[in-house]
Amino acid sequence: MGYLETLVLLASFCEKAVLMGKTILRSLPKLTEREKQILIGAKDGCYLLVDFGRLAILHSQEREFGSPDQPEEAALYLDALERLCHRGLIRHIQGNHFQLTGRGYLLAKQLRRRTG
């Protein structure tokens, strides 16, 4: 699947999940470690999906989730982003921009308190 197709698919997942009103309470115990890292990995709650040719890598101001040298790791983080969109914790803003939903911000705050 190409970069644009991936972007469109993620945007669709995010929109549907937000409209369905997924809840935080059911999400918290089921989060994977990568999902938690993404949630707490952007203090401003904003993410960018960057195209590296054959590979899309998620970025925040604080960190990069994977690298071109580690395509498997980048793919696993992309899978985690997709699950967070399904859960209604991240929404597509436009283009390659994603942001935490209100529930996503609340959950990220809870996770930071637990780990911090």
PDB file of N, CA and C in Angstrom, residues 13-115:
ATOM      1  N   PHE A  13     -10.275   5.715   9.215  1.00  0.00           N
ATOM      2  CA  PHE A  13     -10.394   5.034  10.504  1.00  0.00           C
ATOM      3  C   PHE A  13     -10.604   6.043  11.623  1.00  0.00           C
ATOM      4  N   CYS A  14      -9.798   7.097  11.620  1.00  0.00           N
ATOM      5  CA  CYS A  14      -9.872   8.108  12.672  1.00  0.00           C
ATOM      6  C   CYS A  14     -11.244   8.768  12.691  1.00  0.00           C
ATOM      7  N   GLU A  15     -11.713   9.157  11.533  1.00  0.00           N
ATOM      8  CA  GLU A  15     -13.007   9.841  11.447  1.00  0.00           C
ATOM      9  C   GLU A  15     -14.136   8.950  11.955  1.00  0.00           C
ATOM     10  N   LYS A  16     -14.146   7.696  11.525  1.00  0.00           N
ATOM     11  CA  LYS A  16     -15.208   6.776  11.941  1.00  0.00           C
ATOM     12  C   LYS A  16     -15.181   6.545  13.446  1.00  0.00           C
ATOM     13  N   ALA A  17     -13.996   6.359  14.012  1.00  0.00           N
ATOM     14  CA  ALA A  17     -13.881   6.088  15.442  1.00  0.00           C
ATOM     15  C   ALA A  17     -14.335   7.282  16.269  1.00  0.00           C
ATOM     16  N   VAL A  18     -13.952   8.483  15.866  1.00  0.00           N
ATOM     17  CA  VAL A  18     -14.352   9.678  16.599  1.00  0.00           C
ATOM     18  C   VAL A  18     -15.868   9.834  16.537  1.00  0.00           C
ATOM     19  N   LEU A  19     -16.447   9.603  15.381  1.00  0.00           N
ATOM     20  CA  LEU A  19     -17.897   9.722  15.242  1.00  0.00           C
ATOM     21  C   LEU A  19     -18.644   8.674  16.069  1.00  0.00           C
ATOM     22  N   MET A  20     -18.042   7.508  16.240  1.00  0.00           N
ATOM     23  CA  MET A  20     -18.687   6.446  17.009  1.00  0.00           C
ATOM     24  C   MET A  20     -18.559   6.668  18.511  1.00  0.00           C
ATOM     25  N   GLY A  21     -17.675   7.570  18.934  1.00  0.00           N
ATOM     26  CA  GLY A  21     -17.541   7.903  20.351  1.00  0.00           C
ATOM     27  C   GLY A  21     -16.944   6.802  21.199  1.00  0.00           C
ATOM     28  N   LYS A  22     -15.816   6.269  20.783  1.00  0.00           N
ATOM     29  CA  LYS A  22     -15.136   5.249  21.579  1.00  0.00           C
ATOM     30  C   LYS A  22     -14.817   5.816  22.969  1.00  0.00           C
ATOM     31  N   THR A  23     -14.784   4.942  24.003  1.00  0.00           N
ATOM     32  CA  THR A  23     -14.546   5.431  25.358  1.00  0.00           C
ATOM     33  C   THR A  23     -13.143   5.111  25.832  1.00  0.00           C
ATOM     34  N   ILE A  24     -12.644   5.969  26.714  1.00  0.00           N
ATOM     35  CA  ILE A  24     -11.321   5.792  27.310  1.00  0.00           C
ATOM     36  C   ILE A  24     -11.276   4.555  28.195  1.00  0.00           C
ATOM     37  N   LEU A  25     -12.290   4.353  28.991  1.00  0.00           N
ATOM     38  CA  LEU A  25     -12.244   3.302  29.997  1.00  0.00           C
ATOM     39  C   LEU A  25     -11.979   1.932  29.399  1.00  0.00           C
ATOM     40  N   ARG A  26     -12.549   1.661  28.254  1.00  0.00           N
ATOM     41  CA  ARG A  26     -12.306   0.361  27.623  1.00  0.00           C
ATOM     42  C   ARG A  26     -10.936   0.311  26.969  1.00  0.00           C
ATOM     43  N   SER A  27     -10.344   1.459  26.675  1.00  0.00           N
ATOM     44  CA  SER A  27      -9.073   1.501  25.959  1.00  0.00           C
ATOM     45  C   SER A  27      -7.876   1.302  26.873  1.00  0.00           C
ATOM     46  N   LEU A  28      -7.927   1.869  28.070  1.00  0.00           N
ATOM     47  CA  LEU A  28      -6.754   1.928  28.931  1.00  0.00           C
ATOM     48  C   LEU A  28      -6.076   0.587  29.172  1.00  0.00           C
ATOM     49  N   PRO A  29      -6.774  -0.451  29.640  1.00  0.00           N
ATOM     50  CA  PRO A  29      -6.066  -1.693  29.951  1.00  0.00           C
ATOM     51  C   PRO A  29      -5.576  -2.455  28.727  1.00  0.00           C
ATOM     52  N   LYS A  30      -6.085  -2.136  27.558  1.00  0.00           N
ATOM     53  CA  LYS A  30      -5.761  -2.911  26.370  1.00  0.00           C
ATOM     54  C   LYS A  30      -4.669  -2.287  25.512  1.00  0.00           C
ATOM     55  N   LEU A  31      -4.142  -1.142  25.910  1.00  0.00           N
ATOM     56  CA  LEU A  31      -3.146  -0.468  25.079  1.00  0.00           C
ATOM     57  C   LEU A  31      -1.835  -1.239  25.040  1.00  0.00           C
ATOM     58  N   THR A  32      -1.245  -1.328  23.857  1.00  0.00           N
ATOM     59  CA  THR A  32       0.078  -1.937  23.734  1.00  0.00           C
ATOM     60  C   THR A  32       1.132  -0.919  24.153  1.00  0.00           C
ATOM     61  N   GLU A  33       2.337  -1.384  24.329  1.00  0.00           N
ATOM     62  CA  GLU A  33       3.429  -0.482  24.720  1.00  0.00           C
ATOM     63  C   GLU A  33       3.659   0.587  23.653  1.00  0.00           C
ATOM     64  N   ARG A  34       3.612   0.217  22.390  1.00  0.00           N
ATOM     65  CA  ARG A  34       3.803   1.205  21.311  1.00  0.00           C
ATOM     66  C   ARG A  34       2.671   2.230  21.285  1.00  0.00           C
ATOM     67  N   GLU A  35       1.449   1.784  21.530  1.00  0.00           N
ATOM     68  CA  GLU A  35       0.325   2.725  21.585  1.00  0.00           C
ATOM     69  C   GLU A  35       0.538   3.731  22.713  1.00  0.00           C
ATOM     70  N   LYS A  36       0.977   3.242  23.858  1.00  0.00           N
ATOM     71  CA  LYS A  36       1.256   4.146  24.983  1.00  0.00           C
ATOM     72  C   LYS A  36       2.374   5.119  24.632  1.00  0.00           C
ATOM     73  N   GLN A  37       3.425   4.623  23.981  1.00  0.00           N
ATOM     74  CA  GLN A  37       4.535   5.498  23.590  1.00  0.00           C
ATOM     75  C   GLN A  37       4.069   6.602  22.651  1.00  0.00           C
ATOM     76  N   ILE A  38       3.192   6.274  21.724  1.00  0.00           N
ATOM     77  CA  ILE A  38       2.666   7.293  20.808  1.00  0.00           C
ATOM     78  C   ILE A  38       1.842   8.316  21.582  1.00  0.00           C
ATOM     79  N   LEU A  39       0.963   7.844  22.466  1.00  0.00           N
ATOM     80  CA  LEU A  39       0.106   8.764  23.214  1.00  0.00           C
ATOM     81  C   LEU A  39       0.908   9.756  24.053  1.00  0.00           C
ATOM     82  N   ILE A  40       1.947   9.280  24.719  1.00  0.00           N
ATOM     83  CA  ILE A  40       2.717  10.190  25.579  1.00  0.00           C
ATOM     84  C   ILE A  40       3.901  10.811  24.846  1.00  0.00           C
ATOM     85  N   GLY A  41       4.100  10.430  23.587  1.00  0.00           N
ATOM     86  CA  GLY A  41       5.261  10.885  22.829  1.00  0.00           C
ATOM     87  C   GLY A  41       5.114  12.231  22.158  1.00  0.00           C
ATOM     88  N   ALA A  42       3.994  12.920  22.376  1.00  0.00           N
ATOM     89  CA  ALA A  42       3.799  14.255  21.793  1.00  0.00           C
ATOM     90  C   ALA A  42       3.101  15.121  22.833  1.00  0.00           C
ATOM     91  N   LYS A  43       3.863  15.973  23.489  1.00  0.00           N
ATOM     92  CA  LYS A  43       3.286  16.820  24.536  1.00  0.00           C
ATOM     93  C   LYS A  43       2.190  17.718  23.993  1.00  0.00           C
ATOM     94  N   ASP A  44       2.330  18.161  22.746  1.00  0.00           N
ATOM     95  CA  ASP A  44       1.298  19.024  22.157  1.00  0.00           C
ATOM     96  C   ASP A  44       0.183  18.213  21.501  1.00  0.00           C
ATOM     97  N   GLY A  45       0.322  16.878  21.488  1.00  0.00           N
ATOM     98  CA  GLY A  45      -0.714  16.018  20.937  1.00  0.00           C
ATOM     99  C   GLY A  45      -0.772  15.970  19.423  1.00  0.00           C
ATOM    100  N   CYS A  46       0.246  16.520  18.761  1.00  0.00           N
ATOM    101  CA  CYS A  46       0.248  16.595  17.295  1.00  0.00           C
ATOM    102  C   CYS A  46       1.275  15.641  16.700  1.00  0.00           C
ATOM    103  N   TYR A  47       0.900  15.011  15.595  1.00  0.00           N
ATOM    104  CA  TYR A  47       1.744  14.036  14.918  1.00  0.00           C
ATOM    105  C   TYR A  47       1.748  14.316  13.427  1.00  0.00           C
ATOM    106  N   LEU A  48       2.834  13.899  12.796  1.00  0.00           N
ATOM    107  CA  LEU A  48       2.998  14.056  11.358  1.00  0.00           C
ATOM    108  C   LEU A  48       3.411  12.704  10.795  1.00  0.00           C
ATOM    109  N   LEU A  49       2.760  12.250   9.751  1.00  0.00           N
ATOM    110  CA  LEU A  49       3.141  11.012   9.078  1.00  0.00           C
ATOM    111  C   LEU A  49       3.979  11.404   7.870  1.00  0.00           C
ATOM    112  N   VAL A  50       5.273  11.094   7.934  1.00  0.00           N
ATOM    113  CA  VAL A  50       6.231  11.559   6.926  1.00  0.00           C
ATOM    114  C   VAL A  50       6.548  10.440   5.942  1.00  0.00           C
ATOM    115  N   ASP A  51       6.548  10.774   4.675  1.00  0.00           N
ATOM    116  CA  ASP A  51       6.819   9.835   3.591  1.00  0.00           C
ATOM    117  C   ASP A  51       8.322   9.744   3.344  1.00  0.00           C
ATOM    118  N   PHE A  52       8.882   8.549   3.501  1.00  0.00           N
ATOM    119  CA  PHE A  52      10.293   8.301   3.198  1.00  0.00           C
ATOM    120  C   PHE A  52      10.394   7.361   2.001  1.00  0.00           C
ATOM    121  N   GLY A  53       9.713   7.685   0.930  1.00  0.00           N
ATOM    122  CA  GLY A  53       9.738   6.838  -0.257  1.00  0.00           C
ATOM    123  C   GLY A  53       8.872   5.617  -0.085  1.00  0.00           C
ATOM    124  N   ARG A  54       9.468   4.504   0.270  1.00  0.00           N
ATOM    125  CA  ARG A  54       8.719   3.253   0.442  1.00  0.00           C
ATOM    126  C   ARG A  54       8.160   3.094   1.847  1.00  0.00           C
ATOM    127  N   LEU A  55       8.409   4.067   2.705  1.00  0.00           N
ATOM    128  CA  LEU A  55       8.121   3.912   4.124  1.00  0.00           C
ATOM    129  C   LEU A  55       7.488   5.175   4.690  1.00  0.00           C
ATOM    130  N   ALA A  56       6.445   5.032   5.487  1.00  0.00           N
ATOM    131  CA  ALA A  56       5.838   6.159   6.199  1.00  0.00           C
ATOM    132  C   ALA A  56       6.244   6.061   7.666  1.00  0.00           C
ATOM    133  N   ILE A  57       6.722   7.170   8.226  1.00  0.00           N
ATOM    134  CA  ILE A  57       7.185   7.184   9.615  1.00  0.00           C
ATOM    135  C   ILE A  57       6.448   8.272  10.379  1.00  0.00           C
ATOM    136  N   LEU A  58       5.968   7.916  11.560  1.00  0.00           N
ATOM    137  CA  LEU A  58       5.253   8.840  12.423  1.00  0.00           C
ATOM    138  C   LEU A  58       6.248   9.691  13.209  1.00  0.00           C
ATOM    139  N   HIS A  59       5.976  11.003  13.271  1.00  0.00           N
ATOM    140  CA  HIS A  59       6.827  11.952  13.996  1.00  0.00           C
ATOM    141  C   HIS A  59       5.981  12.791  14.940  1.00  0.00           C
ATOM    142  N   SER A  60       6.605  13.216  16.039  1.00  0.00           N
ATOM    143  CA  SER A  60       6.066  14.284  16.875  1.00  0.00           C
ATOM    144  C   SER A  60       7.215  15.266  17.073  1.00  0.00           C
ATOM    145  N   GLN A  61       6.967  16.379  17.753  1.00  0.00           N
ATOM    146  CA  GLN A  61       8.066  17.319  18.000  1.00  0.00           C
ATOM    147  C   GLN A  61       9.146  16.681  18.863  1.00  0.00           C
ATOM    148  N   GLU A  62       8.745  15.759  19.729  1.00  0.00           N
ATOM    149  CA  GLU A  62       9.677  15.155  20.675  1.00  0.00           C
ATOM    150  C   GLU A  62      10.440  13.952  20.131  1.00  0.00           C
ATOM    151  N   ARG A  63       9.834  13.219  19.210  1.00  0.00           N
ATOM    152  CA  ARG A  63      10.499  11.987  18.769  1.00  0.00           C
ATOM    153  C   ARG A  63      10.009  11.497  17.421  1.00  0.00           C
ATOM    154  N   GLU A  64      10.750  10.511  16.928  1.00  0.00           N
ATOM    155  CA  GLU A  64      10.425   9.810  15.688  1.00  0.00           C
ATOM    156  C   GLU A  64      10.077   8.379  16.080  1.00  0.00           C
ATOM    157  N   PHE A  65       8.978   7.867  15.587  1.00  0.00           N
ATOM    158  CA  PHE A  65       8.522   6.521  15.932  1.00  0.00           C
ATOM    159  C   PHE A  65       8.936   5.563  14.824  1.00  0.00           C
ATOM    160  N   GLY A  66      10.170   5.086  14.903  1.00  0.00           N
ATOM    161  CA  GLY A  66      10.757   4.259  13.854  1.00  0.00           C
ATOM    162  C   GLY A  66      11.746   5.086  13.060  1.00  0.00           C
ATOM    163  N   SER A  67      12.389   4.464  12.099  1.00  0.00           N
ATOM    164  CA  SER A  67      13.346   5.176  11.247  1.00  0.00           C
ATOM    165  C   SER A  67      13.459   4.448   9.912  1.00  0.00           C
ATOM    166  N   PRO A  68      13.983   5.140   8.894  1.00  0.00           N
ATOM    167  CA  PRO A  68      14.165   4.473   7.596  1.00  0.00           C
ATOM    168  C   PRO A  68      15.077   3.251   7.689  1.00  0.00           C
ATOM    169  N   ASP A  69      15.974   3.243   8.686  1.00  0.00           N
ATOM    170  CA  ASP A  69      16.888   2.115   8.868  1.00  0.00           C
ATOM    171  C   ASP A  69      16.221   0.921   9.551  1.00  0.00           C
ATOM    172  N   GLN A  70      15.042   1.153  10.137  1.00  0.00           N
ATOM    173  CA  GLN A  70      14.329   0.090  10.839  1.00  0.00           C
ATOM    174  C   GLN A  70      12.883   0.014  10.335  1.00  0.00           C
ATOM    175  N   PRO A  71      12.681  -0.481   9.121  1.00  0.00           N
ATOM    176  CA  PRO A  71      11.332  -0.497   8.544  1.00  0.00           C
ATOM    177  C   PRO A  71      10.333  -1.331   9.348  1.00  0.00           C
ATOM    178  N   GLU A  72      10.792  -2.410   9.979  1.00  0.00           N
ATOM    179  CA  GLU A  72       9.872  -3.231  10.767  1.00  0.00           C
ATOM    180  C   GLU A  72       9.337  -2.439  11.960  1.00  0.00           C
ATOM    181  N   GLU A  73      10.226  -1.734  12.638  1.00  0.00           N
ATOM    182  CA  GLU A  73       9.821  -0.915  13.788  1.00  0.00           C
ATOM    183  C   GLU A  73       8.856   0.191  13.349  1.00  0.00           C
ATOM    184  N   ALA A  74       9.151   0.837  12.225  1.00  0.00           N
ATOM    185  CA  ALA A  74       8.273   1.888  11.697  1.00  0.00           C
ATOM    186  C   ALA A  74       6.889   1.318  11.381  1.00  0.00           C
ATOM    187  N   ALA A  75       6.848   0.117  10.818  1.00  0.00           N
ATOM    188  CA  ALA A  75       5.571  -0.527  10.485  1.00  0.00           C
ATOM    189  C   ALA A  75       4.775  -0.859  11.748  1.00  0.00           C
ATOM    190  N   LEU A  76       5.469  -1.303  12.793  1.00  0.00           N
ATOM    191  CA  LEU A  76       4.782  -1.622  14.048  1.00  0.00           C
ATOM    192  C   LEU A  76       4.179  -0.364  14.680  1.00  0.00           C
ATOM    193  N   TYR A  77       4.888   0.759  14.584  1.00  0.00           N
ATOM    194  CA  TYR A  77       4.335   2.021  15.094  1.00  0.00           C
ATOM    195  C   TYR A  77       3.162   2.487  14.235  1.00  0.00           C
ATOM    196  N   LEU A  78       3.231   2.261  12.948  1.00  0.00           N
ATOM    197  CA  LEU A  78       2.118   2.615  12.066  1.00  0.00           C
ATOM    198  C   LEU A  78       0.889   1.765  12.402  1.00  0.00           C
ATOM    199  N   ASP A  79       1.109   0.494  12.706  1.00  0.00           N
ATOM    200  CA  ASP A  79       0.014  -0.371  13.165  1.00  0.00           C
ATOM    201  C   ASP A  79      -0.601   0.183  14.454  1.00  0.00           C
ATOM    202  N   ALA A  80       0.258   0.625  15.373  1.00  0.00           N
ATOM    203  CA  ALA A  80      -0.220   1.188  16.641  1.00  0.00           C
ATOM    204  C   ALA A  80      -1.025   2.467  16.400  1.00  0.00           C
ATOM    205  N   LEU A  81      -0.564   3.309  15.474  1.00  0.00           N
ATOM    206  CA  LEU A  81      -1.312   4.521  15.127  1.00  0.00           C
ATOM    207  C   LEU A  81      -2.695   4.150  14.589  1.00  0.00           C
ATOM    208  N   GLU A  82      -2.747   3.147  13.746  1.00  0.00           N
ATOM    209  CA  GLU A  82      -4.028   2.695  13.184  1.00  0.00           C
ATOM    210  C   GLU A  82      -4.978   2.245  14.290  1.00  0.00           C
ATOM    211  N   ARG A  83      -4.455   1.494  15.263  1.00  0.00           N
ATOM    212  CA  ARG A  83      -5.297   1.038  16.377  1.00  0.00           C
ATOM    213  C   ARG A  83      -5.784   2.220  17.220  1.00  0.00           C
ATOM    214  N   LEU A  84      -4.909   3.209  17.443  1.00  0.00           N
ATOM    215  CA  LEU A  84      -5.315   4.391  18.210  1.00  0.00           C
ATOM    216  C   LEU A  84      -6.407   5.167  17.480  1.00  0.00           C
ATOM    217  N   CYS A  85      -6.325   5.206  16.167  1.00  0.00           N
ATOM    218  CA  CYS A  85      -7.390   5.837  15.374  1.00  0.00           C
ATOM    219  C   CYS A  85      -8.690   5.052  15.528  1.00  0.00           C
ATOM    220  N   HIS A  86      -8.600   3.723  15.462  1.00  0.00           N
ATOM    221  CA  HIS A  86      -9.789   2.873  15.635  1.00  0.00           C
ATOM    222  C   HIS A  86     -10.426   3.095  17.002  1.00  0.00           C
ATOM    223  N   ARG A  87      -9.606   3.321  18.010  1.00  0.00           N
ATOM    224  CA  ARG A  87     -10.096   3.520  19.378  1.00  0.00           C
ATOM    225  C   ARG A  87     -10.677   4.920  19.595  1.00  0.00           C
ATOM    226  N   GLY A  88     -10.516   5.802  18.613  1.00  0.00           N
ATOM    227  CA  GLY A  88     -11.021   7.161  18.758  1.00  0.00           C
ATOM    228  C   GLY A  88     -10.138   8.046  19.617  1.00  0.00           C
ATOM    229  N   LEU A  89      -8.852   7.703  19.725  1.00  0.00           N
ATOM    230  CA  LEU A  89      -7.930   8.475  20.557  1.00  0.00           C
ATOM    231  C   LEU A  89      -7.077   9.436  19.742  1.00  0.00           C
ATOM    232  N   ILE A  90      -6.991   9.206  18.448  1.00  0.00           N
ATOM    233  CA  ILE A  90      -6.274  10.102  17.529  1.00  0.00           C
ATOM    234  C   ILE A  90      -7.187  10.353  16.341  1.00  0.00           C
ATOM    235  N   ARG A  91      -7.182  11.596  15.861  1.00  0.00           N
ATOM    236  CA  ARG A  91      -8.000  11.929  14.685  1.00  0.00           C
ATOM    237  C   ARG A  91      -7.114  12.506  13.595  1.00  0.00           C
ATOM    238  N   HIS A  92      -7.575  12.340  12.382  1.00  0.00           N
ATOM    239  CA  HIS A  92      -6.909  12.931  11.224  1.00  0.00           C
ATOM    240  C   HIS A  92      -7.349  14.382  11.134  1.00  0.00           C
ATOM    241  N   ILE A  93      -6.403  15.305  10.988  1.00  0.00           N
ATOM    242  CA  ILE A  93      -6.719  16.723  10.860  1.00  0.00           C
ATOM    243  C   ILE A  93      -6.812  17.089   9.383  1.00  0.00           C
ATOM    244  N   GLN A  94      -5.710  16.949   8.677  1.00  0.00           N
ATOM    245  CA  GLN A  94      -5.693  17.128   7.221  1.00  0.00           C
ATOM    246  C   GLN A  94      -4.339  16.683   6.704  1.00  0.00           C
ATOM    247  N   GLY A  95      -4.301  16.316   5.437  1.00  0.00           N
ATOM    248  CA  GLY A  95      -3.032  15.888   4.843  1.00  0.00           C
ATOM    249  C   GLY A  95      -2.385  14.796   5.668  1.00  0.00           C
ATOM    250  N   ASN A  96      -1.160  15.049   6.106  1.00  0.00           N
ATOM    251  CA  ASN A  96      -0.440  14.055   6.905  1.00  0.00           C
ATOM    252  C   ASN A  96      -0.408  14.425   8.390  1.00  0.00           C
ATOM    253  N   HIS A  97      -1.336  15.279   8.831  1.00  0.00           N
ATOM    254  CA  HIS A  97      -1.404  15.739  10.219  1.00  0.00           C
ATOM    255  C   HIS A  97      -2.464  14.969  11.004  1.00  0.00           C
ATOM    256  N   PHE A  98      -2.056  14.504  12.187  1.00  0.00           N
ATOM    257  CA  PHE A  98      -2.935  13.798  13.103  1.00  0.00           C
ATOM    258  C   PHE A  98      -2.823  14.456  14.470  1.00  0.00           C
ATOM    259  N   GLN A  99      -3.881  14.319  15.289  1.00  0.00           N
ATOM    260  CA  GLN A  99      -3.868  14.940  16.610  1.00  0.00           C
ATOM    261  C   GLN A  99      -4.671  14.088  17.582  1.00  0.00           C
ATOM    262  N   LEU A 100      -4.281  14.148  18.865  1.00  0.00           N
ATOM    263  CA  LEU A 100      -5.051  13.465  19.888  1.00  0.00           C
ATOM    264  C   LEU A 100      -6.460  14.039  19.936  1.00  0.00           C
ATOM    265  N   THR A 101      -7.432  13.186  20.212  1.00  0.00           N
ATOM    266  CA  THR A 101      -8.794  13.653  20.478  1.00  0.00           C
ATOM    267  C   THR A 101      -8.836  14.113  21.934  1.00  0.00           C
ATOM    268  N   GLY A 102      -9.953  14.657  22.357  1.00  0.00           N
ATOM    269  CA  GLY A 102     -10.084  15.037  23.765  1.00  0.00           C
ATOM    270  C   GLY A 102      -9.829  13.851  24.678  1.00  0.00           C
ATOM    271  N   ARG A 103     -10.409  12.696  24.333  1.00  0.00           N
ATOM    272  CA  ARG A 103     -10.179  11.479  25.121  1.00  0.00           C
ATOM    273  C   ARG A 103      -8.721  11.054  25.057  1.00  0.00           C
ATOM    274  N   GLY A 104      -8.099  11.263  23.896  1.00  0.00           N
ATOM    275  CA  GLY A 104      -6.684  10.928  23.754  1.00  0.00           C
ATOM    276  C   GLY A 104      -5.808  11.763  24.674  1.00  0.00           C
ATOM    277  N   TYR A 105      -6.109  13.073  24.754  1.00  0.00           N
ATOM    278  CA  TYR A 105      -5.361  13.952  25.664  1.00  0.00           C
ATOM    279  C   TYR A 105      -5.527  13.503  27.112  1.00  0.00           C
ATOM    280  N   LEU A 106      -6.764  13.171  27.503  1.00  0.00           N
ATOM    281  CA  LEU A 106      -7.005  12.734  28.881  1.00  0.00           C
ATOM    282  C   LEU A 106      -6.258  11.446  29.196  1.00  0.00           C
ATOM    283  N   LEU A 107      -6.282  10.518  28.277  1.00  0.00           N
ATOM    284  CA  LEU A 107      -5.594   9.249  28.484  1.00  0.00           C
ATOM    285  C   LEU A 107      -4.083   9.453  28.521  1.00  0.00           C
ATOM    286  N   ALA A 108      -3.552  10.300  27.648  1.00  0.00           N
ATOM    287  CA  ALA A 108      -2.113  10.591  27.649  1.00  0.00           C
ATOM    288  C   ALA A 108      -1.699  11.195  28.986  1.00  0.00           C
ATOM    289  N   LYS A 109      -2.523  12.069  29.527  1.00  0.00           N
ATOM    290  CA  LYS A 109      -2.227  12.688  30.826  1.00  0.00           C
ATOM    291  C   LYS A 109      -2.187  11.627  31.923  1.00  0.00           C
ATOM    292  N   GLN A 110      -3.148  10.695  31.897  1.00  0.00           N
ATOM    293  CA  GLN A 110      -3.164   9.604  32.877  1.00  0.00           C
ATOM    294  C   GLN A 110      -1.913   8.742  32.750  1.00  0.00           C
ATOM    295  N   LEU A 111      -1.534   8.435  31.532  1.00  0.00           N
ATOM    296  CA  LEU A 111      -0.347   7.601  31.306  1.00  0.00           C
ATOM    297  C   LEU A 111       0.919   8.306  31.777  1.00  0.00           C
ATOM    298  N   ARG A 112       1.028   9.607  31.539  1.00  0.00           N
ATOM    299  CA  ARG A 112       2.212  10.354  31.996  1.00  0.00           C
ATOM    300  C   ARG A 112       2.313  10.337  33.515  1.00  0.00           C
ATOM    301  N   ARG A 113       1.185  10.472  34.190  1.00  0.00           N
ATOM    302  CA  ARG A 113       1.190  10.428  35.660  1.00  0.00           C
ATOM    303  C   ARG A 113       1.672   9.066  36.155  1.00  0.00           C
ATOM    304  N   ARG A 114       1.246   8.011  35.489  1.00  0.00           N
ATOM    305  CA  ARG A 114       1.634   6.656  35.902  1.00  0.00           C
ATOM    306  C   ARG A 114       3.111   6.375  35.657  1.00  0.00           C
ATOM    307  N   THR A 115       3.643   6.914  34.564  1.00  0.00           N
ATOM    308  CA  THR A 115       5.033   6.620  34.207  1.00  0.00           C
ATOM    309  C   THR A 115       6.002   7.681  34.704  1.00  0.00           C
TER     310      THR A 115
END
